[in-house]
Tab-separated table of C-alpha atoms (C1' of nucleotides) in Angstrom:
chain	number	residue	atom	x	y	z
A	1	UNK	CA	178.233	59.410	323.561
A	2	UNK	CA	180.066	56.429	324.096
A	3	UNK	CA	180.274	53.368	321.955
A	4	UNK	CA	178.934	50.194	322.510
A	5	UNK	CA	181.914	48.582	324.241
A	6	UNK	CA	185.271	50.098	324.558
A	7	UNK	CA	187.275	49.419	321.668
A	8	UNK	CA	190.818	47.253	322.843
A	9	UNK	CA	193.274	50.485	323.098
A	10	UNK	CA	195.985	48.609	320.646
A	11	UNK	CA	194.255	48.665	317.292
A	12	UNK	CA	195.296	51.247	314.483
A	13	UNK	CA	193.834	54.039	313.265
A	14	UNK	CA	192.072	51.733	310.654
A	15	UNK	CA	190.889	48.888	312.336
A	16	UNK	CA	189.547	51.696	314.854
A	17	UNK	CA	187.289	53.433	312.629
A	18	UNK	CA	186.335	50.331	310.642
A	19	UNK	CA	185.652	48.281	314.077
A	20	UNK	CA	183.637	51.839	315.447
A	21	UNK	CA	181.732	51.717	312.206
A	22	UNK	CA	180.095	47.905	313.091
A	23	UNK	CA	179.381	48.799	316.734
A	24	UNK	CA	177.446	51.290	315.500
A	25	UNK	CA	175.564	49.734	312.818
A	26	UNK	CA	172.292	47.357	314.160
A	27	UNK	CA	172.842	45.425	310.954
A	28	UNK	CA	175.713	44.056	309.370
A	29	UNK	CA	177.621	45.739	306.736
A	30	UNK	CA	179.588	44.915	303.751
A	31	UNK	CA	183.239	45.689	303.194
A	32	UNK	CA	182.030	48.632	300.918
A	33	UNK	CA	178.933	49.903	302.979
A	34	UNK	CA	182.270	50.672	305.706
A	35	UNK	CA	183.988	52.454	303.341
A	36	UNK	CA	181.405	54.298	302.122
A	37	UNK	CA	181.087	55.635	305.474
A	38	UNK	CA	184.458	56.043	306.245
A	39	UNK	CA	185.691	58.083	303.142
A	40	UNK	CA	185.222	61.388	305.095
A	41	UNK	CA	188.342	59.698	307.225
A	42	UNK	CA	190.344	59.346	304.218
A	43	UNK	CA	189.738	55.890	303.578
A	44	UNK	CA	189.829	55.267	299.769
A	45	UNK	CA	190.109	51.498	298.561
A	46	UNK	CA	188.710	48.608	299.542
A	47	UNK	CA	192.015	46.772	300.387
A	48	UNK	CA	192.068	49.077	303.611
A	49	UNK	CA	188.901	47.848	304.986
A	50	UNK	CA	189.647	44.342	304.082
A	51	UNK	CA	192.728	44.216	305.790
A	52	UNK	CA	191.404	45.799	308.786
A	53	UNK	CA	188.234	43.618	309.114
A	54	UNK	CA	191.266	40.539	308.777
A	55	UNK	CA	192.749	41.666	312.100
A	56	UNK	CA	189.786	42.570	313.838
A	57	UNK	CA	188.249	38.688	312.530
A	58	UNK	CA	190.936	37.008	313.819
A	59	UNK	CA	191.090	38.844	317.262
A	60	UNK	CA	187.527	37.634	317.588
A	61	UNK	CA	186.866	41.472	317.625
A	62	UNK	CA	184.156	41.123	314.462
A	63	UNK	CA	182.254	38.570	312.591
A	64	UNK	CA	181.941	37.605	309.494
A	65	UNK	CA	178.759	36.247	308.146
A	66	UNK	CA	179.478	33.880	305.327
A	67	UNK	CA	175.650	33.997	304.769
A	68	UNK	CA	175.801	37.942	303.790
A	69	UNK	CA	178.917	38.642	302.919
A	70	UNK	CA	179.267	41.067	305.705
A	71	UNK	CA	180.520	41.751	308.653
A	72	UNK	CA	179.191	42.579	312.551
A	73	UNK	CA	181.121	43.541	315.468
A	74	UNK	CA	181.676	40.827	317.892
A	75	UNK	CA	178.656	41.475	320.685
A	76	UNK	CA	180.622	40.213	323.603
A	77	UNK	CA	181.434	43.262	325.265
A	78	UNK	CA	185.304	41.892	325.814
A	79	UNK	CA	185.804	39.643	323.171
A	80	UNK	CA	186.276	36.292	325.235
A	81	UNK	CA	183.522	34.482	323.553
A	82	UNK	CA	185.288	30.922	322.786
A	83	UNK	CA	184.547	27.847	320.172
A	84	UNK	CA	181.567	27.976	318.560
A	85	UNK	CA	179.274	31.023	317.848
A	86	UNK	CA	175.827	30.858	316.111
A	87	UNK	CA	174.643	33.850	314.688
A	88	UNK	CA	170.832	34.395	314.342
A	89	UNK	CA	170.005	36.672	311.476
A	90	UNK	CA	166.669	38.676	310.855
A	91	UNK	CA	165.854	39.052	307.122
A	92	UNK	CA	163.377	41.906	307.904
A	93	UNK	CA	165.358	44.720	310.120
A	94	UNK	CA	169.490	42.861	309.770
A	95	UNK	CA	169.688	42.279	313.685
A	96	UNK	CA	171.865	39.988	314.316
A	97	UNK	CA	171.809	37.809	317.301
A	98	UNK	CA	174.911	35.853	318.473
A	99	UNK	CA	174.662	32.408	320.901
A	100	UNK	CA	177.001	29.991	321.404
A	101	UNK	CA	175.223	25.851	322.592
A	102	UNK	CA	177.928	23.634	324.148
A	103	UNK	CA	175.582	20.813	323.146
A	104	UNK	CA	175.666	21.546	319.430
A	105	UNK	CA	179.360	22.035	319.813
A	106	UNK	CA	179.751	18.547	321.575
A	107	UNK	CA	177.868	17.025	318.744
A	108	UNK	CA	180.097	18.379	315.708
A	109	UNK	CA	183.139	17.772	317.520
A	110	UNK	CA	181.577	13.610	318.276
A	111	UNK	CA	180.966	13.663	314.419
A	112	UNK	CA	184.758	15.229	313.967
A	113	UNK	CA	185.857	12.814	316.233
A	114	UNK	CA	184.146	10.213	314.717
A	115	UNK	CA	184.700	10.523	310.874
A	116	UNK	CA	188.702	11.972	311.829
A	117	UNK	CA	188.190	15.335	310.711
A	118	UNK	CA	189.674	18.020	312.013
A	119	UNK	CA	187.888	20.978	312.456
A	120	UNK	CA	189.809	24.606	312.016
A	121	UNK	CA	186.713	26.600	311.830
A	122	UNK	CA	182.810	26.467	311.822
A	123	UNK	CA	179.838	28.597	310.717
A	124	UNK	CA	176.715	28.587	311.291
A	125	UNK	CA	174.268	30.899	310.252
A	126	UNK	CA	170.508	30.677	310.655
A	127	UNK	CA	168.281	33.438	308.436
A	128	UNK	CA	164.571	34.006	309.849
A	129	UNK	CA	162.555	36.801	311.393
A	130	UNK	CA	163.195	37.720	314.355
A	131	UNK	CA	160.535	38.184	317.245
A	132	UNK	CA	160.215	41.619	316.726
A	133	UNK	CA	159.517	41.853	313.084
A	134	UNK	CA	157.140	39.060	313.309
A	135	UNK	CA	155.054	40.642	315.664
A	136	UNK	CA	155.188	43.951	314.363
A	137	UNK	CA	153.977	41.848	310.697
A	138	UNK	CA	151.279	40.131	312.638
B	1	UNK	CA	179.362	5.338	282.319
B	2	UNK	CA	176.734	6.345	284.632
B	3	UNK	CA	175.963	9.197	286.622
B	4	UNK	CA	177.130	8.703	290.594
B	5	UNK	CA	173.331	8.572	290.486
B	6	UNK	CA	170.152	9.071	288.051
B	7	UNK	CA	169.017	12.794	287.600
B	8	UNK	CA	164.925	13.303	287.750
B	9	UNK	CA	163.633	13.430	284.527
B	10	UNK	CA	161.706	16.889	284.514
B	11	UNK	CA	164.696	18.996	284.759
B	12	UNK	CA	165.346	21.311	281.417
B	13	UNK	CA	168.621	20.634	279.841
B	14	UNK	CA	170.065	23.419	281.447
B	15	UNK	CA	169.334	22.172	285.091
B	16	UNK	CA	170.541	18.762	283.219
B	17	UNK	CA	173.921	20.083	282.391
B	18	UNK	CA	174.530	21.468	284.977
B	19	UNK	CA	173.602	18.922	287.693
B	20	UNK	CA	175.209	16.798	285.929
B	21	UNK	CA	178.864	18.801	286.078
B	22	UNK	CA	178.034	18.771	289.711
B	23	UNK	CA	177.764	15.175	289.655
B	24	UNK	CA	180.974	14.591	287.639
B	25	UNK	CA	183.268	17.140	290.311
B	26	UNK	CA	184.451	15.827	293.454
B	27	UNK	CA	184.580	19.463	294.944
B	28	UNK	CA	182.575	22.163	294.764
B	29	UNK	CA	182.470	24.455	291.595
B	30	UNK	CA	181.547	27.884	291.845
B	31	UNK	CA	178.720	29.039	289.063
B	32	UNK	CA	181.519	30.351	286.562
B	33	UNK	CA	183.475	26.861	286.982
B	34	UNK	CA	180.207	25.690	286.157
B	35	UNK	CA	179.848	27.965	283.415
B	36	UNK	CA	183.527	27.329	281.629
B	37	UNK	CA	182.895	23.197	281.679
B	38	UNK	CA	179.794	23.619	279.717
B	39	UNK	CA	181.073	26.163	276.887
B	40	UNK	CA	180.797	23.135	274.824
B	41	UNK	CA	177.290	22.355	275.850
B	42	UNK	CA	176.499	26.513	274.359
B	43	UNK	CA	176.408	27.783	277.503
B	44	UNK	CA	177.897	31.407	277.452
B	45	UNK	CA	176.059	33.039	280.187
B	46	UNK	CA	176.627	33.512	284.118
B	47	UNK	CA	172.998	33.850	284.123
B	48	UNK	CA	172.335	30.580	282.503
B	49	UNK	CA	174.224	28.414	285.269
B	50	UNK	CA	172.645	30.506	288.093
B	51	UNK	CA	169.286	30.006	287.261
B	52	UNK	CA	169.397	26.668	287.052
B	53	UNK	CA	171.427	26.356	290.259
B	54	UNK	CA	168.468	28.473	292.032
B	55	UNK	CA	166.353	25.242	290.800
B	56	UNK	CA	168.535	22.846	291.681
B	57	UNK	CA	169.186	24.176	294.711
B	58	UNK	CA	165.326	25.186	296.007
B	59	UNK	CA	164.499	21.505	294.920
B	60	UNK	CA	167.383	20.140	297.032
B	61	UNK	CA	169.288	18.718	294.347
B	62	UNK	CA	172.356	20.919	295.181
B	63	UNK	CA	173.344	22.830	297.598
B	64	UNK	CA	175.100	25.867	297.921
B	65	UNK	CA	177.750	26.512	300.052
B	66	UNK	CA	177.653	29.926	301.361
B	67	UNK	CA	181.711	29.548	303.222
B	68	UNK	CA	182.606	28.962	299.486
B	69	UNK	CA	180.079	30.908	297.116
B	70	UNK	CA	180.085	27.270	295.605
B	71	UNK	CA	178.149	24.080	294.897
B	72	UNK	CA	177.611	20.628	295.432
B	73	UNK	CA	175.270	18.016	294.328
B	74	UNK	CA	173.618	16.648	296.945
B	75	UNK	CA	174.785	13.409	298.714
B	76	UNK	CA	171.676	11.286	298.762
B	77	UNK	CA	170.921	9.672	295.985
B	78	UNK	CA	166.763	10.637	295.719
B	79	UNK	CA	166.936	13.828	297.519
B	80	UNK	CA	165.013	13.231	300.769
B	81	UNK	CA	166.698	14.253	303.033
B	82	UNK	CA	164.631	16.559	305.034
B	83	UNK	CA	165.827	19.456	307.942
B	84	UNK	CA	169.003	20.758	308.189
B	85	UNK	CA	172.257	19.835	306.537
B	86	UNK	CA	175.579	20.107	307.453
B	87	UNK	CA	178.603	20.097	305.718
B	88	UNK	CA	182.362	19.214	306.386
B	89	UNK	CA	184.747	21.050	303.967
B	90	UNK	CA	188.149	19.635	303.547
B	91	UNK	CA	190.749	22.263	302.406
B	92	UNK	CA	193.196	20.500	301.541
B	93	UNK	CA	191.154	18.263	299.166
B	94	UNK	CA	187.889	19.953	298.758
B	95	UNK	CA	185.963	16.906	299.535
B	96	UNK	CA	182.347	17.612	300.994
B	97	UNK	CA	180.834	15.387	303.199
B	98	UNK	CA	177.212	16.005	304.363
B	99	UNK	CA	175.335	15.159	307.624
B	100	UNK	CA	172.022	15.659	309.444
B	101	UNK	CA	172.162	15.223	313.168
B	102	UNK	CA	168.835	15.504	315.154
B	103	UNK	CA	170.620	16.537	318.155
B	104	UNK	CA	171.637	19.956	316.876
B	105	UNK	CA	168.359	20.171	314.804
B	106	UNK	CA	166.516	20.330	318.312
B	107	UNK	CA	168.800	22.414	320.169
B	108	UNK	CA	168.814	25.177	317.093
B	109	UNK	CA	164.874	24.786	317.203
B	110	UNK	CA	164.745	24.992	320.804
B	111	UNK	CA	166.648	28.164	320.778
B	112	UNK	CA	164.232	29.452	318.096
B	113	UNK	CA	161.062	28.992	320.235
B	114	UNK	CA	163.189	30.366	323.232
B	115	UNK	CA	163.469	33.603	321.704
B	116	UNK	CA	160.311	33.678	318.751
B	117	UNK	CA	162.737	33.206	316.512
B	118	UNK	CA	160.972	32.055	313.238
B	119	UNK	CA	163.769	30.162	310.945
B	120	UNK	CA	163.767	29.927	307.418
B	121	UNK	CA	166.766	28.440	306.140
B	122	UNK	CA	170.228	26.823	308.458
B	123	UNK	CA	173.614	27.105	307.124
B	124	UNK	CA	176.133	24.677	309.071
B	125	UNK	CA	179.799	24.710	307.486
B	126	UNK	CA	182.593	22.838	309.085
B	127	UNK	CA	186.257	24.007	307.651
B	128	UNK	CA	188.959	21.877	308.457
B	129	UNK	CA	190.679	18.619	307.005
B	130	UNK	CA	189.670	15.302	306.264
B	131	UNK	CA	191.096	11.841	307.769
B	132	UNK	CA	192.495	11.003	304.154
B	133	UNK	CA	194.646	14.344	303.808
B	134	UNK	CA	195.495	14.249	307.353
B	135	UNK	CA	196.882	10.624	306.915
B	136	UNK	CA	198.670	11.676	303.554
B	137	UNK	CA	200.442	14.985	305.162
B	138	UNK	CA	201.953	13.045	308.406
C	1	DC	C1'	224.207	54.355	315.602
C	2	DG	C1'	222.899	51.610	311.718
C	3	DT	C1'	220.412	48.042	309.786
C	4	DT	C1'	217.283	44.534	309.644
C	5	DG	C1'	212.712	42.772	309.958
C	6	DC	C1'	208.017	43.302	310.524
C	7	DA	C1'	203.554	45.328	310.330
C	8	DG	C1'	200.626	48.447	308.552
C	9	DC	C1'	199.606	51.795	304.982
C	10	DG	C1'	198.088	53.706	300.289
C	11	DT	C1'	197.334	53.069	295.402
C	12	DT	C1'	196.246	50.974	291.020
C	13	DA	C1'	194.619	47.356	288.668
C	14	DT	C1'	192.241	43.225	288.292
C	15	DG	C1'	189.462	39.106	289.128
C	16	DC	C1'	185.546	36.667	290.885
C	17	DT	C1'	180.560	36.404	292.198
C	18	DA	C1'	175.818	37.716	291.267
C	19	DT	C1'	171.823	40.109	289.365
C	20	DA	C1'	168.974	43.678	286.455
C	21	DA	C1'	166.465	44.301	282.484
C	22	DC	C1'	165.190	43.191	278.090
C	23	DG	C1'	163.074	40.247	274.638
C	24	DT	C1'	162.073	35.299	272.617
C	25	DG	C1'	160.080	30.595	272.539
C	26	DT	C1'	157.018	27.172	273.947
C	27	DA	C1'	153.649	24.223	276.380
C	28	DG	C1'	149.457	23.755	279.110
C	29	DA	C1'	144.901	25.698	280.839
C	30	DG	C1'	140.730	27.759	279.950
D	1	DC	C1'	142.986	30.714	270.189
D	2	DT	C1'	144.834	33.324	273.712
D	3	DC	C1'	146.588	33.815	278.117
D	4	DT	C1'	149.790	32.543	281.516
D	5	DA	C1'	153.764	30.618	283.282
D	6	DC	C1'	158.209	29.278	282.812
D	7	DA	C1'	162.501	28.632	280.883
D	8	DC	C1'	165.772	30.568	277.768
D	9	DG	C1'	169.482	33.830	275.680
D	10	DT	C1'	171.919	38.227	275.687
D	11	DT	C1'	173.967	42.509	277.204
D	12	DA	C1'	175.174	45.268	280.732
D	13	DT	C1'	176.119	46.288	285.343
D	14	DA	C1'	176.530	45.791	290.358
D	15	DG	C1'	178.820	43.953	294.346
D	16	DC	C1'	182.587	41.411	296.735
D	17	DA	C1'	187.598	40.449	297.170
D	18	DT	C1'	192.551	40.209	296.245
D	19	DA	C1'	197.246	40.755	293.623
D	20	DA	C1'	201.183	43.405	293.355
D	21	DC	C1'	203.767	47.359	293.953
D	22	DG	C1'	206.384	50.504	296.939
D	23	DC	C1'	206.506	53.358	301.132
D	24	DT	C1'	206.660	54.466	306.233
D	25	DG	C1'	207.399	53.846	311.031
D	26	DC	C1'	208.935	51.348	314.722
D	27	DA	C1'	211.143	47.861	317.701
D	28	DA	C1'	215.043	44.594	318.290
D	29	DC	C1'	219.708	43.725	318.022
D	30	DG	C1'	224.710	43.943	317.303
DNA sequence: CGTTGCAGCGTTATGCTATAACGTGTAGAG
DNA sequence: CTCTACACGTTATAGCATAACGCTGCAACG
């Protein structure tokens, strides 16, 4: 059974079982719900899922939701997704949904532009029920 | 000296104390800063700042900042503001400035109803540096 | 070849953030 | 008065994240 998306072929042995372990969880996990899972691989402290989930953030390869403290796998099959991503996040079943709105983007970067900040990173995180749940509440 | 601006009235001396700290910081202070500057009031529990923070915060007094597991007063002086919020973090000097902007308010909406999204709560965090530090560093 | 530099690894220990669970005190509503 | 609701105080614990150490493997370079 294959995964999700083909993993990049360059990552190490970590970052491939902790970046295997979000694509195939349907809800974001925390560093230690990965490691839990992965101590049958020999994974032991924390630190080694932390520093893997580093790499894999800043390859744009995961996700980290500020919101949760946890982390998703980046749902663009090959990872080209650029500026701004919004994350849509169901309280009920964890599904995360990811969209990116050049119009929202033009807007903070007028405000940046604006006021002279300068903007390194953004999140944005919106926590609801998704369409789903709420019908399945109804 | 006063306050950068009147507290209600109805909050407990707890919510007091703590607001005002909030007041008095211009950064954010995580609960346990919180906690230390008001040894002196008899504060000795973690528990003690955060419930007063979950007030403070559900009555839009402060906010919490989910990039930072921190908190802030909020800007506006009698706590109107309504919708969502965002926030511009400076790094370098902590500094928090807040702003609503209807634009984004409508397209995050739109993309609600778009998908039957229902939203509860928005968080919108902008990392980066201020004009002031910018200006100071060149 | 040797060595130098870098990146990742593994481990232990620690620090920071947040909540559970218990009981007490007090003010307003009926 | 008594019941309810809410805040309070305390102890203990859970959950998230990083510091600091030393080791290994590999690629670049003289």
């Amino acid at each position: 059974m294959a995964e999700p998306h083909d993993a990049p072929r360059d990552l190490t042995r970590n970052q491939g079982l902790v970046l295997g372990t979000l694509n195939r969880s349907s809800a974001p996990l925390s560093a230690y719900d990965i490691l839990d899972k992965l101590r049958e691989e020999g994974l032991r402290a924390p630190l080694q899922v932390y520093r893997a989930l580093d790499k894999l953030v800043e390859r744009g390869l995961a996700h980290r939701l500020e919101s949760l403290n946890a982390f998703v796998a980046c749902a663009d099959a090959h990872c080209h997704r650029k500026g701004l991503i919004a994350f849509a996040i169901c309280e009920r079943c964890g599904r995360v949904d990811e969209f990116a709105d050049e119009v929202i983007e033009e807007r903070l970067s007028g405000w940046a532009a604006n006021t002279g900040f300068k903007t390194e990173r953004t999140t944005m995180e919106i926590r609801g029920q998704c369409a789903e749940c709420l019908k399945a509440a109804a």
